[in-house]
Short mmCIF file of C-alpha atoms and ligand atoms in Angstrom, two decimals:
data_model
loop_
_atom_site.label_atom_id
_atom_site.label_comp_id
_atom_site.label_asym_id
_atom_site.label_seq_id
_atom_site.Cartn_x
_atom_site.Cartn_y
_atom_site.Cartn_z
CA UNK N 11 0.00 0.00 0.00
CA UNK N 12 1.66 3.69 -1.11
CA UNK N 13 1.80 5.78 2.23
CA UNK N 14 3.67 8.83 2.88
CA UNK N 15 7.16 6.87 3.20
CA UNK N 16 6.35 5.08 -0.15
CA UNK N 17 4.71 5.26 -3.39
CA UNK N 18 4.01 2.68 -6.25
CA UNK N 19 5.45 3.38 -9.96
CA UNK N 20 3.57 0.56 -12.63
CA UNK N 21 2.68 -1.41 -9.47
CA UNK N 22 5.76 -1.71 -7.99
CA UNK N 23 6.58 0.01 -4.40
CA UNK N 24 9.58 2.47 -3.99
CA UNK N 25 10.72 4.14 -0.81
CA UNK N 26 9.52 7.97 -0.92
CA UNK N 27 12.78 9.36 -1.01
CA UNK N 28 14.80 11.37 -2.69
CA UNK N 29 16.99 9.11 -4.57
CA UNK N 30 13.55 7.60 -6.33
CA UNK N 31 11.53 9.88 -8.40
CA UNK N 32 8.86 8.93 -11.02
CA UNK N 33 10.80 10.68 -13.42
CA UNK N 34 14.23 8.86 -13.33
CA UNK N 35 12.38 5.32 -13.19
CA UNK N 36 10.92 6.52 -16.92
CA UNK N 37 14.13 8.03 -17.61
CA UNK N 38 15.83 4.54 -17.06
CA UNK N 39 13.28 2.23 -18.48
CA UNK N 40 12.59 4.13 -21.68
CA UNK N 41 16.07 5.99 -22.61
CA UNK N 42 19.22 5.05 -20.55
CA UNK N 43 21.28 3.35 -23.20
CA UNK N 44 22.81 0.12 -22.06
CA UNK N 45 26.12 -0.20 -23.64
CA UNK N 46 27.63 -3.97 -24.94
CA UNK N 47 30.58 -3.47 -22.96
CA UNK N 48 28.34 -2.96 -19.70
CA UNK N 49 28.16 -5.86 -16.74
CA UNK N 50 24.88 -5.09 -14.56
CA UNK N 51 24.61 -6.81 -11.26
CA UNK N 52 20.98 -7.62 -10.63
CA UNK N 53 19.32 -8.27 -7.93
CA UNK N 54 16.16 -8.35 -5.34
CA UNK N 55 17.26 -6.69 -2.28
CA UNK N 56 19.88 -8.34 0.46
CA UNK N 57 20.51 -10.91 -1.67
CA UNK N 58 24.37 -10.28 -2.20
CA UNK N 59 24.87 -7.14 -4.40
CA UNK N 60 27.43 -5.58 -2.61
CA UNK N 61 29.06 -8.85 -2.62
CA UNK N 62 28.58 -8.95 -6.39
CA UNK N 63 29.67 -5.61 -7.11
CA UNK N 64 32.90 -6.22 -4.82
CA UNK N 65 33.63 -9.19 -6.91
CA UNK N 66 33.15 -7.43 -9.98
CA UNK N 67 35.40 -4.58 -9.14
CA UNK N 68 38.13 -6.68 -8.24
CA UNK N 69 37.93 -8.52 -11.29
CA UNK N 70 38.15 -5.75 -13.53
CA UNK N 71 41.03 -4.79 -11.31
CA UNK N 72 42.79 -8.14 -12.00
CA UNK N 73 42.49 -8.94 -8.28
CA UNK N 74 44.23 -5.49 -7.36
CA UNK N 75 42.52 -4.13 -3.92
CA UNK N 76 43.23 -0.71 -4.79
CA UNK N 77 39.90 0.75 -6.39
CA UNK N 78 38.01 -1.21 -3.62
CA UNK N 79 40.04 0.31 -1.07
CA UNK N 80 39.32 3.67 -2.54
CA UNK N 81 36.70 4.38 -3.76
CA UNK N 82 32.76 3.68 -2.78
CA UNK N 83 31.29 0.96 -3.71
CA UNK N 84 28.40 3.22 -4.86
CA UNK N 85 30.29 5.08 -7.09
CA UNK N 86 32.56 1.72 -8.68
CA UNK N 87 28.85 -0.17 -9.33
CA UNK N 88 26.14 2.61 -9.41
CA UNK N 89 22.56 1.96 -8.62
CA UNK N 90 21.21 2.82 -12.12
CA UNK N 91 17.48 3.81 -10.59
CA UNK N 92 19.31 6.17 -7.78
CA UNK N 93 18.82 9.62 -9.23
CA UNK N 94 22.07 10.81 -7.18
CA UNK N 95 23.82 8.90 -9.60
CA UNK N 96 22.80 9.62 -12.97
CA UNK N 97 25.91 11.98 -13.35
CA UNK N 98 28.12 8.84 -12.40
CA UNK N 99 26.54 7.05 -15.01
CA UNK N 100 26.86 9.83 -17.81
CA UNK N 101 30.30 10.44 -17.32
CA UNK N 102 31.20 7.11 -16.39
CA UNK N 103 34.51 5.75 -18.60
CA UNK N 104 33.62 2.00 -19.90
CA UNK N 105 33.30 -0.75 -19.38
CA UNK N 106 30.63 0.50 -16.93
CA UNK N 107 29.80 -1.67 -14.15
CA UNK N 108 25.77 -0.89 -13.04
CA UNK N 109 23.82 -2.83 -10.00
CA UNK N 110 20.11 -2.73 -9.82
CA UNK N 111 17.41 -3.88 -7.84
CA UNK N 112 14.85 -3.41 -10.52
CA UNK N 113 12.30 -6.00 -11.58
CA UNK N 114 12.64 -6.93 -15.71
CA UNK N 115 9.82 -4.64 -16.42
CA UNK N 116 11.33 -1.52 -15.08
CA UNK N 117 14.54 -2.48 -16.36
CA UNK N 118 16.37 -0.01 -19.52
CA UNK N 119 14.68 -1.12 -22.84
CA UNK N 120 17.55 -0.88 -24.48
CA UNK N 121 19.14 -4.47 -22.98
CA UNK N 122 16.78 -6.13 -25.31
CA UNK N 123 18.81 -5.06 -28.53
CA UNK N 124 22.33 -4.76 -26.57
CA UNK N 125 25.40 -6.98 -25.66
CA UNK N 126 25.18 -5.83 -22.29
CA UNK N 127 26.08 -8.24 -19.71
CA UNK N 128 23.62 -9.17 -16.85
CA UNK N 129 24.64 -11.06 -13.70
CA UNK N 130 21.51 -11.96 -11.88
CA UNK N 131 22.61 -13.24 -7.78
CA UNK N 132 19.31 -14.51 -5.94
CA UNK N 133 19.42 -15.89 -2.50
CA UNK N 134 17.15 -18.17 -0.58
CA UNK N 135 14.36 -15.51 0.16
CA UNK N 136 13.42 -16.45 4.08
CA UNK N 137 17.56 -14.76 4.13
CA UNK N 138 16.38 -12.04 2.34
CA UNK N 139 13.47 -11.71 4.41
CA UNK N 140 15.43 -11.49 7.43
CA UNK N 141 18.49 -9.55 6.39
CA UNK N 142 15.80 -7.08 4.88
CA UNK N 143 13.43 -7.33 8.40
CA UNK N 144 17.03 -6.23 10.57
CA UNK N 145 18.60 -3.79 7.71
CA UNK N 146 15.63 -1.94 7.05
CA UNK N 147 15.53 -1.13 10.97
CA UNK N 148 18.67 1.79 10.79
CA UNK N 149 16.67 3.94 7.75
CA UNK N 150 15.46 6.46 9.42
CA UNK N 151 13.20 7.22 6.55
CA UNK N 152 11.53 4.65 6.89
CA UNK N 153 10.56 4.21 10.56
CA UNK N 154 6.86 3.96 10.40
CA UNK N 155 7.31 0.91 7.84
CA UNK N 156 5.62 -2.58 9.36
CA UNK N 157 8.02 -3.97 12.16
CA UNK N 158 7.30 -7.05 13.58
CA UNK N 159 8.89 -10.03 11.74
CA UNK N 160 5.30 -11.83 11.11
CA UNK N 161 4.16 -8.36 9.72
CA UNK N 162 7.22 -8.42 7.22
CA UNK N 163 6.65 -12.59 6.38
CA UNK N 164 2.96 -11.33 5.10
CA UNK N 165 3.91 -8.53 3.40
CA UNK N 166 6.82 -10.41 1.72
CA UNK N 167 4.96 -13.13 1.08
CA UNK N 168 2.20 -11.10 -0.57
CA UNK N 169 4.45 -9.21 -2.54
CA UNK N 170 3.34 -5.83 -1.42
CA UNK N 171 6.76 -4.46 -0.33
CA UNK N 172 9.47 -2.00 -1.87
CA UNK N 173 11.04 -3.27 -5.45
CA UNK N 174 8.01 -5.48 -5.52
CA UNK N 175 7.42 -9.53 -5.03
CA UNK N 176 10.42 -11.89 -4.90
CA UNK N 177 8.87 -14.23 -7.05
CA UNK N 178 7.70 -11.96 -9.46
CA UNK N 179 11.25 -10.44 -9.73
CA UNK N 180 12.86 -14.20 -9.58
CA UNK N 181 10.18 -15.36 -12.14
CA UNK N 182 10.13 -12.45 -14.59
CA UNK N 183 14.88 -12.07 -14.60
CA UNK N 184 15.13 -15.70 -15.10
CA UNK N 185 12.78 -15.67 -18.27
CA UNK N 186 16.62 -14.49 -19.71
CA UNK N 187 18.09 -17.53 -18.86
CA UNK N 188 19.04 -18.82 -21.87
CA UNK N 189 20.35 -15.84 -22.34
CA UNK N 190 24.00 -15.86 -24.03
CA UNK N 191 24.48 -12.22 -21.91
CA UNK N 192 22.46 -13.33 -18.95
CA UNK N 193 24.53 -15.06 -16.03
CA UNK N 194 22.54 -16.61 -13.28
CA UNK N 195 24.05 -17.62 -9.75
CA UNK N 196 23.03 -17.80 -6.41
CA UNK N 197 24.43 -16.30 -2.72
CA UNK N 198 24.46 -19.96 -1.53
CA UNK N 199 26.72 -20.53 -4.69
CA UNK N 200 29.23 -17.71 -3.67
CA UNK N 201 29.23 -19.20 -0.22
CA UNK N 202 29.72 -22.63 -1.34
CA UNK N 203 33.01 -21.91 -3.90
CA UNK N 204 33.68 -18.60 -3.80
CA UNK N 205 36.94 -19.18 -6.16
CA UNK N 206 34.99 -21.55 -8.73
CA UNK N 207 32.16 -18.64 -9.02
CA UNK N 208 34.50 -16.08 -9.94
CA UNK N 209 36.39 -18.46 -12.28
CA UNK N 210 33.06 -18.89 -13.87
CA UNK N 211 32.29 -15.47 -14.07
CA UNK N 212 35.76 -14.67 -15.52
CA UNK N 213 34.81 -16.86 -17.91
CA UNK N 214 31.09 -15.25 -18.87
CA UNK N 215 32.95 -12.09 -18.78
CA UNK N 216 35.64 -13.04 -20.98
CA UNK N 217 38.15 -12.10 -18.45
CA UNK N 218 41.07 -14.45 -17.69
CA UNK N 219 43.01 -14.21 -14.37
CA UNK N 220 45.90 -15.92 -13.06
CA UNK N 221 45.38 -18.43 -10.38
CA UNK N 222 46.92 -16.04 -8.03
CA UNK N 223 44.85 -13.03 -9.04
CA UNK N 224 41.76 -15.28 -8.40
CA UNK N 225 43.02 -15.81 -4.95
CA UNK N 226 43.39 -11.96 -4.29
CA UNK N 227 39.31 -11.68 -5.36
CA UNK N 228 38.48 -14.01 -2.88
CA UNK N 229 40.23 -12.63 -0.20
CA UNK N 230 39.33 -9.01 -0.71
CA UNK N 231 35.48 -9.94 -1.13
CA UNK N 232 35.55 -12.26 1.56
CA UNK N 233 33.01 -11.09 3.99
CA UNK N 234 35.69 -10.18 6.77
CA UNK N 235 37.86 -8.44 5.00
CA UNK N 236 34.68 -6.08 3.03
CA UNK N 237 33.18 -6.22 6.49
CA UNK N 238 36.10 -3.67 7.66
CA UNK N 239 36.26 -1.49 4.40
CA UNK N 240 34.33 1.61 4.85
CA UNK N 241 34.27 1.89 0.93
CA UNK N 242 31.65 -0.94 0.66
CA UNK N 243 30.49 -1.78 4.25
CA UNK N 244 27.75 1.45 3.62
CA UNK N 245 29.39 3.23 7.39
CA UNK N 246 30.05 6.14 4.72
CA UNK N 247 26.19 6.66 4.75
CA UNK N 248 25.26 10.27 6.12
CA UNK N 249 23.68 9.50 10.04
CA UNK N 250 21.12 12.01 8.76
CA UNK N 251 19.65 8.73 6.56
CA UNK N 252 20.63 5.46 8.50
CA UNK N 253 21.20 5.07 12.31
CA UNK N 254 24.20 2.67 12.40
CA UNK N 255 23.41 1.79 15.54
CA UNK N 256 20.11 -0.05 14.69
CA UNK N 257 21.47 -1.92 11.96
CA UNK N 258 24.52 -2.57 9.15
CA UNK N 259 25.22 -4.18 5.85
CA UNK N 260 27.63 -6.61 6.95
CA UNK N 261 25.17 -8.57 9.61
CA UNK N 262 25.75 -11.96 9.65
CA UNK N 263 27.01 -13.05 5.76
CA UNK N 264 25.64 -16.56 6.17
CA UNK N 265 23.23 -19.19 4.79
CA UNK N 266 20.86 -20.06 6.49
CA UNK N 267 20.52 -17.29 9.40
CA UNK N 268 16.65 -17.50 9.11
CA UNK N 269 16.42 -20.66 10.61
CA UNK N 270 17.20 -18.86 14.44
CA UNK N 271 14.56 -16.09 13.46
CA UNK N 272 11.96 -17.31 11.89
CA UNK N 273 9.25 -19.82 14.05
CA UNK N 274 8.65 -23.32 13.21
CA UNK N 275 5.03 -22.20 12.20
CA UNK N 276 6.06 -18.92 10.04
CA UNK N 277 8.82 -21.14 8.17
CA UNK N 278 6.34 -23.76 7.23
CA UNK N 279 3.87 -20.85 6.44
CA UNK N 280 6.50 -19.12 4.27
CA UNK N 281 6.91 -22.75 2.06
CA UNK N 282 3.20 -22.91 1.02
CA UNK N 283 3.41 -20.03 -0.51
CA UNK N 284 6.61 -20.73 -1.82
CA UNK N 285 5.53 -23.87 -3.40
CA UNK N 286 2.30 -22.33 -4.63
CA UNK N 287 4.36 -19.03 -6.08
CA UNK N 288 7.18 -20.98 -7.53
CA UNK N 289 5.08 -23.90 -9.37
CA UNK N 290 6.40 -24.37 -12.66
CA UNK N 291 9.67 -22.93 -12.00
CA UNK N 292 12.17 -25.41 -13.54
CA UNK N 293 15.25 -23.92 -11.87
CA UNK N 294 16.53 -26.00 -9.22
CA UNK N 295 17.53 -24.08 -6.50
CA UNK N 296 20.31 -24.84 -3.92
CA UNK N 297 17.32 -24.51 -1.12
CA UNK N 298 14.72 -26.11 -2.79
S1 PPS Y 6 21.23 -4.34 -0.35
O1 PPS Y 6 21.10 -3.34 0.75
O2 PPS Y 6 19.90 -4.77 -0.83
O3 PPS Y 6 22.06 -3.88 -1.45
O4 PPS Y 6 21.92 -5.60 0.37
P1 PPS Y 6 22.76 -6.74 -0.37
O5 PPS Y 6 24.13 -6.28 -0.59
O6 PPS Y 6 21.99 -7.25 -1.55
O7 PPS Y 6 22.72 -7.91 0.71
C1 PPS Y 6 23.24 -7.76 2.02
C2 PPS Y 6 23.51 -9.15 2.56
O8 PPS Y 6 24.68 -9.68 1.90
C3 PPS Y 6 25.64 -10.03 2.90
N1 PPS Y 6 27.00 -9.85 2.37
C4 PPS Y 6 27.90 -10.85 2.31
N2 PPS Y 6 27.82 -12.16 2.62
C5 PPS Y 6 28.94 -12.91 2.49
N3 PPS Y 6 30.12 -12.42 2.05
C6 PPS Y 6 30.25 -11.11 1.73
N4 PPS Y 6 31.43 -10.65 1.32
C7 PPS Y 6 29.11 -10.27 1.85
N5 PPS Y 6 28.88 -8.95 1.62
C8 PPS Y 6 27.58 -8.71 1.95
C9 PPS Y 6 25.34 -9.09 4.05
O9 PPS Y 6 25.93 -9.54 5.25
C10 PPS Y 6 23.82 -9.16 4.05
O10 PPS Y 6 23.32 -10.41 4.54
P2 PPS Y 6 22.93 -10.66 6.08
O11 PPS Y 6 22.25 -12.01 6.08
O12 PPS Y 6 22.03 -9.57 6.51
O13 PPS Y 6 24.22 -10.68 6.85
#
């Protein structure tokens, strides 16, 4: 439901602040040219993006820690539907490297006729849920938004929440599977082999690093080490916007953390609707 701290653009609910505007959502579905040489790292929200986008930076980097070190994360991967980054994007020297949390319908036009590169991380959603349900707690803007955990199950599982339903989003990026441009992995992957995933995305990039510069991604995107580096742990965010001492990024970086949250009852609550939502979904999912 739109409120005063949200409102809905094409059925889809955005936080009501300045960074979203009506305007720059059009802007970036109808005009914003993707470029072939871009890499855009998808996702629904808390499912690994700043992971992904460390990753990616230290990959184009050949495994060199510098640009992580200084510069924001924010500013290496830009949110392409943050207005506070369009001139970023403008004046950004290629190859561009673009996150988003958008669903495919809100997402630039212009991917359909480009080479543009789309990596698409999703994570098992009762993680999202809960890194979401303790994350969302330090935005000040958004302090009236529904608090309890059970409130945040139904309104996740109903799909009435900001950047829209998980399944929806899950269901309508992975239509691009087969995809030659469109790279599909999951949090649980990362977690699993770390060093095979970015091996395979070197190789869907078209990137080749040395065994050693491999090893130099992993460590610098490991979740201690990006844990303690201001440029992509979010601390750099004004105290005017998020209260860091209600809540942070870097929470827990595990699999799994939903099973000391959630009840018995609202787990087995959240999998009907799962297995109702997701029927017909052929992907197999490390959770399922
Ligand atoms: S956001 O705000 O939507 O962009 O959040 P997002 O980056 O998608 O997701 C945040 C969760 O990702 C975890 N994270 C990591 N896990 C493991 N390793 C690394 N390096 C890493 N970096 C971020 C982060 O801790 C959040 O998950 P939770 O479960 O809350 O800890």
């Amino acid at each position: 439901m739109a409120s005063r701290t949200h409102f809905i653009h094409k059925g889809i609910l955005f936080p009501a602040t300045d960074i979203y505007t009506v305007e720059h959502l059009t802007y970036i579905e109808d005009e914003f040219q993707l470029m072939d040489d871009d890499v855009v790292n998808v996702t629904y929200p808390k499912s690994g993006t700043h992971w992904m986008a460390e990753i990616l930076s230290l990959i184009h980097q050949d495994g060199d820690p510098t640009w992580v070190r200084n510069v924001l994360l924010s500013e290496r991967v830009p949110w392409i539907e943050n207005i506070e980054t369009k001139d970023i994007l403008l004046n950004y020297t290629p190859p561009r490297f673009l996150s988003t949390h958008l669903p495919l319908q809100l997402f630039p036009k212009s991917f359909h006729h480009s080479k543009a590169k789309v990596i698409y991380t999703v994570r098992n959603p009762k993680d999202v849920l809960v890194s979401f349900y303790y994350f969302i707690k330090a935005f000040k803007f958004l302090k009236d938004y529904a608090r309890t955990l059970q409130e945040d199950l139904e309104e996740f599982l109903s799909g009435n929440r900001v950047y829209g339903s998980w399944f929806d989003h899950v269901k309508g990026w992975l239509t691009m599977k087969d995809k030659p441009n469109f790279f599909f992995i999951t949090y649980e992957e990362l977690q699993q082999d770390l060093w095979g995933s970015v091996e395979r995305i070197c190789r869907f990039l078209g990137k080749e690093l040395t065994d050693q510069q491999i090893d130099s991604v992993v460590e610098n995107a490991s979740f201690e080490t990006m844990k303690d580096n201001k440029m992509s742990n979010m601390s750099q965010v004004s105290d005017k916007i998020m209260d860091h001492s209600k809540g942070k990024l870097m929470r827990k970086g595990k699999s799994g953390t939903w099973k000391s949250s959630l009840t018995v009852a609202q787990s087995e609550r959240f999998d009907r609707v799962y297995q109702e939502k997701m029927r017909g979904v052929t992907v197999a999912f490390p959770w399922d």
